[in-house]
Structure formats: C-alpha cells, structure tokens
Short mmCIF file of C-alpha atoms in Angstrom, two decimals:
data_model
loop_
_atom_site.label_atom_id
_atom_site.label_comp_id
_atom_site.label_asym_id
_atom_site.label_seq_id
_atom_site.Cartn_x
_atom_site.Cartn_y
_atom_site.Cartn_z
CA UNK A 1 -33.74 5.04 -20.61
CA UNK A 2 -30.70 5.99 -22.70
CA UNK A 3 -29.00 2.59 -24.55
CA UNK A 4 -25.25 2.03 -25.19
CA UNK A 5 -25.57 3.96 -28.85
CA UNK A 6 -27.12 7.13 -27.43
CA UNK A 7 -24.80 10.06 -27.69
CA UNK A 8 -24.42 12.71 -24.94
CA UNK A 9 -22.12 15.04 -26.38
CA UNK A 10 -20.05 13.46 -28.89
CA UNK A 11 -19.30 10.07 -26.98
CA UNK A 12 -21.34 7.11 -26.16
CA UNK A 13 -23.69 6.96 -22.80
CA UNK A 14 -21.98 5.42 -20.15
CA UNK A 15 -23.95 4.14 -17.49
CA UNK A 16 -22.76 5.89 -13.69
CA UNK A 17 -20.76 4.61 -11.58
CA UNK A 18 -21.66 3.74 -8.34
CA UNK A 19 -19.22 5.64 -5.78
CA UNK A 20 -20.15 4.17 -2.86
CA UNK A 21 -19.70 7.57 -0.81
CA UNK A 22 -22.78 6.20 1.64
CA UNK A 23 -20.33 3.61 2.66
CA UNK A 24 -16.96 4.05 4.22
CA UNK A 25 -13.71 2.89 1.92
CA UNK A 26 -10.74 2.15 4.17
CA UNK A 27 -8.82 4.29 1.39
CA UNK A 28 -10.81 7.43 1.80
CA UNK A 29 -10.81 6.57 5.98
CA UNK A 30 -6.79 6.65 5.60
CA UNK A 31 -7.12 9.73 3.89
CA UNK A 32 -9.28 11.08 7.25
CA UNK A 33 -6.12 10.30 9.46
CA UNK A 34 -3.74 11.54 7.36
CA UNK A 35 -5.76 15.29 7.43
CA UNK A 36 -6.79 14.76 3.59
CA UNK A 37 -10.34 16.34 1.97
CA UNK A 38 -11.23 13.52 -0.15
CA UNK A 39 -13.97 11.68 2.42
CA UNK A 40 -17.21 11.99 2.98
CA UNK A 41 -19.40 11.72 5.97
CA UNK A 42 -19.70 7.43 6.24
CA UNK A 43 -16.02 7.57 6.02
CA UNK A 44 -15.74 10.24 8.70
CA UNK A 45 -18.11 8.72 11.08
CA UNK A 46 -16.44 5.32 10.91
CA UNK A 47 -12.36 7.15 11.13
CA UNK A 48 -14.13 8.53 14.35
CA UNK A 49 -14.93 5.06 15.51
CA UNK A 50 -11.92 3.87 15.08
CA UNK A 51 -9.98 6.28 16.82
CA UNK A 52 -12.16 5.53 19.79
CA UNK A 53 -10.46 2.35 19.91
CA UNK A 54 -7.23 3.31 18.73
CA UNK A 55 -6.59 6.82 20.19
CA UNK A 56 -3.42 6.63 18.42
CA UNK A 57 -4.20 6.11 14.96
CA UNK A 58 -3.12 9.03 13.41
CA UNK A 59 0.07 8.41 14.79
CA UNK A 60 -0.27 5.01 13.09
CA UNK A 61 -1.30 6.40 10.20
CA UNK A 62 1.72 8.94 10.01
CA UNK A 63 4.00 6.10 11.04
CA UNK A 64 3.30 4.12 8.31
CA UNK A 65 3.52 6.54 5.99
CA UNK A 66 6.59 7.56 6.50
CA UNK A 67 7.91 4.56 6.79
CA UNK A 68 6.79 3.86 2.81
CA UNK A 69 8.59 7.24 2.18
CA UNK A 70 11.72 5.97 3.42
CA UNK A 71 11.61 2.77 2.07
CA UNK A 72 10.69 4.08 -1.14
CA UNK A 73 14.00 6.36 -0.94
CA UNK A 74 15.89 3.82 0.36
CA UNK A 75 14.84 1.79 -3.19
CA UNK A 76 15.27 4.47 -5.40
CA UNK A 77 19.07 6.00 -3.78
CA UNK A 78 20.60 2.35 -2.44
CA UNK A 79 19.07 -0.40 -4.06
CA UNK A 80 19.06 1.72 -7.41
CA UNK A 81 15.49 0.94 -8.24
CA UNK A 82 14.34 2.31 -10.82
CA UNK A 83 10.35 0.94 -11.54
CA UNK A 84 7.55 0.98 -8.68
CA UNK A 85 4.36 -0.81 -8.98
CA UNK A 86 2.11 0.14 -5.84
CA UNK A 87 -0.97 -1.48 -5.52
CA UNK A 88 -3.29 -0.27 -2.83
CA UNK A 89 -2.90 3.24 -3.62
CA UNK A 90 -5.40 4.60 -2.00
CA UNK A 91 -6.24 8.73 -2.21
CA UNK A 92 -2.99 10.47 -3.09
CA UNK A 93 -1.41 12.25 -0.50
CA UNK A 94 1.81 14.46 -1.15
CA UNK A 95 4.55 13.63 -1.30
CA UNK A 96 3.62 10.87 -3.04
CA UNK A 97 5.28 7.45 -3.97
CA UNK A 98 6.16 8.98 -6.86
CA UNK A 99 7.64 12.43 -5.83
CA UNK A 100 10.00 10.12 -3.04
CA UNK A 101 11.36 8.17 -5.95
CA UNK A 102 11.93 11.06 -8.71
CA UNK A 103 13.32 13.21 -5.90
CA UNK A 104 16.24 10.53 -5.95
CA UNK A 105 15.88 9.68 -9.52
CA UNK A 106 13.31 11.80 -11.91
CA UNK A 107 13.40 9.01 -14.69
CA UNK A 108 12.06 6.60 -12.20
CA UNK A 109 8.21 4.77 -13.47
CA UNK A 110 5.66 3.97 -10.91
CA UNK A 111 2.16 2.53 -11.45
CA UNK A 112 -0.48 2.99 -9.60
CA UNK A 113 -2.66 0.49 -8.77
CA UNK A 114 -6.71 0.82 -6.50
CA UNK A 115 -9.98 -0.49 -7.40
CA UNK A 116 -11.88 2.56 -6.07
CA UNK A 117 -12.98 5.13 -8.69
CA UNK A 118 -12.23 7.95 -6.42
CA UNK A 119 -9.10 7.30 -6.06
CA UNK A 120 -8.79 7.41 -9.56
CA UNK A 121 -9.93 10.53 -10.51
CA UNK A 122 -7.91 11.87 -8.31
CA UNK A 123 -4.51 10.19 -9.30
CA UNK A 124 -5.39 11.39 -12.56
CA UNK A 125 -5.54 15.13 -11.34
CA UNK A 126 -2.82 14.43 -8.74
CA UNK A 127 -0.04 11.88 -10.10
CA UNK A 128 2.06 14.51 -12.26
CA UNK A 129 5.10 12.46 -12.77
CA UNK A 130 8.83 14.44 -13.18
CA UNK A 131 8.77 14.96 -16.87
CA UNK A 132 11.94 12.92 -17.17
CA UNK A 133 9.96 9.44 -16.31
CA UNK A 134 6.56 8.20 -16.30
CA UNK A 135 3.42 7.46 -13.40
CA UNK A 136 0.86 5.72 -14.74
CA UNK A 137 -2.77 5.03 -13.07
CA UNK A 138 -4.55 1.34 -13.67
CA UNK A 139 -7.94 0.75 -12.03
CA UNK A 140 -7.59 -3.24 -10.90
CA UNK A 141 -8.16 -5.27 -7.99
CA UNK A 142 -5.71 -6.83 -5.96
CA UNK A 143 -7.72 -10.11 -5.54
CA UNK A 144 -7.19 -10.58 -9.51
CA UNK A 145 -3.72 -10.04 -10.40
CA UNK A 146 -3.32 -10.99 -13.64
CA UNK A 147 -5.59 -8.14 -14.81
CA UNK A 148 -3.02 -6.34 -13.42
CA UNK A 149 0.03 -8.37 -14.74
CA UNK A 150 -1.61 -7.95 -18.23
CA UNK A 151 -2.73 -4.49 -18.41
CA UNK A 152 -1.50 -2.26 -21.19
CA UNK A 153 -0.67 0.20 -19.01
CA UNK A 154 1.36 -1.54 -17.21
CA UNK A 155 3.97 -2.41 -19.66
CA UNK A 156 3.75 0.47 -21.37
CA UNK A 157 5.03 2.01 -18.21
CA UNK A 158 7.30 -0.93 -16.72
CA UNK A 159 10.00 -3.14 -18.32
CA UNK A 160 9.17 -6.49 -16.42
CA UNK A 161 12.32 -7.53 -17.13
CA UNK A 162 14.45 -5.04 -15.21
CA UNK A 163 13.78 -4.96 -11.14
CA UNK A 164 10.66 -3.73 -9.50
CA UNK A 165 9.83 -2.54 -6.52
CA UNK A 166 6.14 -3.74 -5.62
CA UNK A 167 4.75 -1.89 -2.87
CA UNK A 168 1.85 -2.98 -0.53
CA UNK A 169 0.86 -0.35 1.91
CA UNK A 170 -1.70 -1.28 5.00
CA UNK A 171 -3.01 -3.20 1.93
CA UNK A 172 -3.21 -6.83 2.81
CA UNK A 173 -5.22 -6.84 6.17
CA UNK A 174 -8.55 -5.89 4.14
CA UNK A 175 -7.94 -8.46 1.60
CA UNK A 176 -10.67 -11.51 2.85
CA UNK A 177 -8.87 -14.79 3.91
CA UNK A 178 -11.39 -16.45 1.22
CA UNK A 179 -9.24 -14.44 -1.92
CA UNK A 180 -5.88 -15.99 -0.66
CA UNK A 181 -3.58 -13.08 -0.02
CA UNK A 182 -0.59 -14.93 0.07
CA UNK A 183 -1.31 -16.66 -2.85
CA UNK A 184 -1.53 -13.40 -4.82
CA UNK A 185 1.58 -11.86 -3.16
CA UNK A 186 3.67 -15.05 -4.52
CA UNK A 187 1.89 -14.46 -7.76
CA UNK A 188 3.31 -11.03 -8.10
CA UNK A 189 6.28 -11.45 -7.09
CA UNK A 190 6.80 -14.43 -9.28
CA UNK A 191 6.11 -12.18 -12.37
CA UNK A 192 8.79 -9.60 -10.94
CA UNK A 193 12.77 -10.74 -11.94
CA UNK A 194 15.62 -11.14 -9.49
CA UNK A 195 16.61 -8.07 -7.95
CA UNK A 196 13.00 -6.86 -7.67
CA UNK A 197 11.86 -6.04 -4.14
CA UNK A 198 8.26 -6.31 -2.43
CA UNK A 199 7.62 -3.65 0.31
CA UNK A 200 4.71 -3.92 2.65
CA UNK A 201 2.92 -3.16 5.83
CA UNK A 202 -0.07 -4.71 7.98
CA UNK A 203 -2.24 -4.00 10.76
CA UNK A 204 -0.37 -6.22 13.28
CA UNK A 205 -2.50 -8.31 15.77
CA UNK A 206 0.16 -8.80 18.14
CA UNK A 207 0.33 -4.88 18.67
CA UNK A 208 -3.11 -4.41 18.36
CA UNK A 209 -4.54 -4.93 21.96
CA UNK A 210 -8.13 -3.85 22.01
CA UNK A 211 -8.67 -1.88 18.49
CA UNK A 212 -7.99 -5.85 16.95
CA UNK A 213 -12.05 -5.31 17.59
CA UNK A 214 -12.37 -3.28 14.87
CA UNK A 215 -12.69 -6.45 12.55
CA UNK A 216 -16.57 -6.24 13.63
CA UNK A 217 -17.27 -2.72 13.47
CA UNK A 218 -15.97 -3.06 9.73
CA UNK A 219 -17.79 -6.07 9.22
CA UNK A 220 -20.91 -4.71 10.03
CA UNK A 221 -20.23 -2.14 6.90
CA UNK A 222 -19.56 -5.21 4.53
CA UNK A 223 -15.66 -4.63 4.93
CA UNK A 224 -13.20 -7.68 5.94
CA UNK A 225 -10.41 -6.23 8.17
CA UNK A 226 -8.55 -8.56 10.17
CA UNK A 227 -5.15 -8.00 11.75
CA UNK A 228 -2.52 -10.24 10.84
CA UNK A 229 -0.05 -12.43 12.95
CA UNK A 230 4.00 -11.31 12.76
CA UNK A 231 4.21 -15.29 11.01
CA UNK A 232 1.49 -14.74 8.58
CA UNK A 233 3.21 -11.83 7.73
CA UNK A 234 6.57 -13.32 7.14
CA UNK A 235 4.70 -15.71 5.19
CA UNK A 236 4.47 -13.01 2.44
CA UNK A 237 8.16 -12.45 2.44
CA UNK A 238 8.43 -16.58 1.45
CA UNK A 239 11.16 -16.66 -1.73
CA UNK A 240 12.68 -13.07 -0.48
CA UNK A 241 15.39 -11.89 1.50
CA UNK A 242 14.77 -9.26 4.01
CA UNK A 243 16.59 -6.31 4.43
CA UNK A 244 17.61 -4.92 7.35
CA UNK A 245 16.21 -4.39 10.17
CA UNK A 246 13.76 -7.16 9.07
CA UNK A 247 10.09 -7.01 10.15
CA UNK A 248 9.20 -4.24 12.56
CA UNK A 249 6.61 -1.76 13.69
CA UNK A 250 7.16 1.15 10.98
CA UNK A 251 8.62 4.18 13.03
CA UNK A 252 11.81 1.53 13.55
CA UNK A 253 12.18 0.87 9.91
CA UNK A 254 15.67 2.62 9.71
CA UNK A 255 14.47 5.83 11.92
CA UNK A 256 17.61 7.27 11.29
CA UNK A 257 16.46 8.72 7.82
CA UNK A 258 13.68 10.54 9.48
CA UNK A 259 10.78 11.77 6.84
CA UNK A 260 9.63 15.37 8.97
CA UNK A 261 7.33 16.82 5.83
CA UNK A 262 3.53 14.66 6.26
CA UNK A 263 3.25 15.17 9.79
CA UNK A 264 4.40 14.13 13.44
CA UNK A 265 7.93 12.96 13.37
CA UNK A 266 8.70 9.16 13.22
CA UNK A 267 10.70 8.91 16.18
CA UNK A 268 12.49 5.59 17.69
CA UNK A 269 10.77 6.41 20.99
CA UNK A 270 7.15 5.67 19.73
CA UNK A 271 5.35 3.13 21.48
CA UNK A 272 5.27 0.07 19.43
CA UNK A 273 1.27 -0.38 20.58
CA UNK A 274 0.63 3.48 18.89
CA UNK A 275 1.54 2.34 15.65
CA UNK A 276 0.47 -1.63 15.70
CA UNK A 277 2.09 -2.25 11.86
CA UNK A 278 4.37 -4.59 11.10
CA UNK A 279 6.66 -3.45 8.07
CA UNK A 280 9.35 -4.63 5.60
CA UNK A 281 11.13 -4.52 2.97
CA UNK A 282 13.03 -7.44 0.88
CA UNK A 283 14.80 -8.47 -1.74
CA UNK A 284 14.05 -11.33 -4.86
CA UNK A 285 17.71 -12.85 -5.25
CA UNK A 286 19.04 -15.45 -7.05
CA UNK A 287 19.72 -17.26 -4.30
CA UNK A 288 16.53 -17.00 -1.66
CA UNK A 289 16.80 -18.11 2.03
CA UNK A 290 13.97 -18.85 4.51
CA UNK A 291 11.90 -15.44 6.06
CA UNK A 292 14.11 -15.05 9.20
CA UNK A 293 11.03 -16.14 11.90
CA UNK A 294 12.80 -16.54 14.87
CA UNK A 295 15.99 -14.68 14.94
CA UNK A 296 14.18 -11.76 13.30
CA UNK A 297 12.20 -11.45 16.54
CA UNK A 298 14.80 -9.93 18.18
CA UNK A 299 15.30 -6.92 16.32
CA UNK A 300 12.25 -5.59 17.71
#
C-alpha cells in the first residue's frame, strides 16, 4: 500500500476521499429539484421520495431560492453590504450568491462555506467571482464554527471588521438538535460587527402537514432532518433586528422584486403549504430589540 512519502507524479499520495455518492446528500438532493446534473442515483431515488410527500417541492425549492436572490440583492443595493459569508452552500447553481451581489456591486467578497467535497470541486470550477472582488471556497462544517471563524481563507477574503452578511439557506433543519444550532448561529453572529446581517431559511413544521414525515425516511439514510417551529426559528434571530416583512414563507419575502431567471415565478399567490419555509432577514444593531414573536405573526 502506498505511504504518505510515496510520490505519484510530483506530489505526495493522498489517500481518496470518500464521496459518499451511494448515499444521498441533502445538497446534491436540492440540486435534483432545482433541475441541476450534479446527483447521482441515491440522491435521485430519495428527491423522488420526497416529492411523493411533498408534490410541491420544486416549487419549494424555487421559492426559496429566489427568495435568497432577493435578499441577497436587497443586501448588496439597500443595506450596502458589501462581504457575504454563506455557509451551507450546497452545489452551485447560477446565478449564484455571488453573481446577485456583484450584479449590484462587482467588488463585493463572498465565501463559501459546505462540508461536502462535491460541492467543492465544483465551486472551484463554478465560483468565478467579477474580477473587481473576490469568492473564495472553504471546506468546514457548520457544527464547528471556529474552524470557520479561523480559516485563512476567510480573512484573506473578509474584513471582519466591516459588516457581513451571513447567509444560511435551508441549512439549519439538517443540523442534529445534539450539535446546538442555535448555539452556533449566536456564535457567528457574535464574531460578525454591528451592521452585519444573518439571512436564513428552514423547513417550517407548521407548514409542513404530512411531508414533516420525511424526518424518518432521512433517518433511515443516517441523515437528521427535522422541521423547525416558527419560535425556534425566531430563536435564531435572538440579538437581531428583523427587517421587514419579518419571518415568512419565502415567495412573501418582498415579492414585489420578483427573481423570473431560475425557474417558476415567485408569486404572492403561492400557497403557503407549497413552499413550507420560513425565511428572514435581520439586522446586528447597536441597539438590539427582542425577535418580534407575536406581532410578527401577523404579517403572514
């Protein structure tokens, strides 16, 4: 067996990595429902069971994206944002994060952040930044964010002390109760300054109806999924302000500023249950207030 100091040519033997294309990856699933080529047949065969109980999932997955497309303009153009870090990146899919912001601004910096080495080989290949700023690809887990806090590339990509915008996208539902989600979040957003912004969407339970019994099929591939209640959400927001119109399914995330190029339009007359997300978007400020819980609820 070749060691560590054999040479294959010109650079040391690395051992292969394990891609796990026998098992289904909720990034490559995504990329199923979004009519992307980067899956293979485990991820097929599970997107198929999933849209038996969601017949609507593509529309949820078309929602949702162009809801982050929106909200990613809606940083870059109004809030003047200027840095992105997006973790959960999952197979890139144009336009991309990146593309949305440097339309608005081409100096803009975004770094990408997934633990699956598909996704980044093909973020590599795929993640051409505007020449005028800077995307940057850092294989990390969520579940450990200081490795992300402290990577190289991070810094050498984002000032930490100007405003980012950290985006979460159908991220935090797959993250197991046991790795404290919300403790991470605050950890994030604690190394961010004021007048950073955290971005987000989950699979919401109170939408969900019958597809909330996905969590087993999932499980019984080794995957935690688990929808997520509209006050554990808010809980994520804790130490933010949110913007308007607060937390809502993603096709009523400002619908006026409608994103027509990925798909099926967004639409304000969706059916909330077709696209069971909550989503948001808020502010770090100087001055924080409470997640609105309960007069929030009417803006839905």
């Amino acid at each position: 067996m070749p060691t560590a100091d054999d040479r294959t040519g010109g650079a040391a033997y690395r051992p292969p990595i394990d891609l796990g294309t026998d098992r289904a990856h909720p990034a490559r699933i995504y990329d199923v429902f979004l009519g992307g080529k980067t899956n293979y047949a485990a991820d097929r065969a599970m997107a198929d069971a999933v849209a038996e109980k969601m017949p609507t999932v593509k529309t949820a997955a078309v929602a949702n994206r162009q809801f982050v497309l929106r909200a990613v303009r809606h940083l870059a153009e109004e809030a003047g944002i200027r840095q992105f870090l997006d973790i959960g990146t999952g197979i890139p899919t144009s336009p991309n994060l990146h593309e949305a912001a440097q339309e608005i601004a081409p100096e803009a910096r975004v770094v990408y952040v997934d633990n699956d080495p598909i996704v980044l080989a093909h973020s590599r290949a795929l993640h051409v930044s505007n020449p005028a700023g800077r995307t940057t690809y850092l294989q990390a887990d969520f579940t450990d964010p200081d490795t992300i806090l402290d990577a190289p590339e991070l810094h050498d990509t984002i000032d930490l002390t100007q405003p980012v915008a950290l985006t979460m996208g159908l991220l935090l539902h797959w993250i197991d109760p046991k790795d404290e989600p919300h403790a991470v979040v605050r950890r994030l957003v604690a190394a961010l300054p004021l007048g950073s912004y955290l971005m987000l969407s989950v699979f919401a339970r109170e939408l969900a109806g019958r597809s909330a019994s996905l969590h087993d099929d999932f499980a019984a591939e080794g995957t935690a999924l688990r929808s997520l209640g509209r006050d554990e959400t808010l809980a994520f927001f804790d130490g933010t302000e949110l913007v308007e119109p607060g937390l809502v399914p993603p096709h009523r995330w400002r619908p006026d500023t409608v994103v027509t190029d990925i798909g099926t339009p967004a639409g304000g007359g969706l059916d909330d249950t077709a696209a069971p997300v909550w989503a948001g978007v808020a502010v770090k400020r100087a001055v924080t207030v409470p997640s609105p819980r309960a007069d929030d609820s009417r803006r839905d």
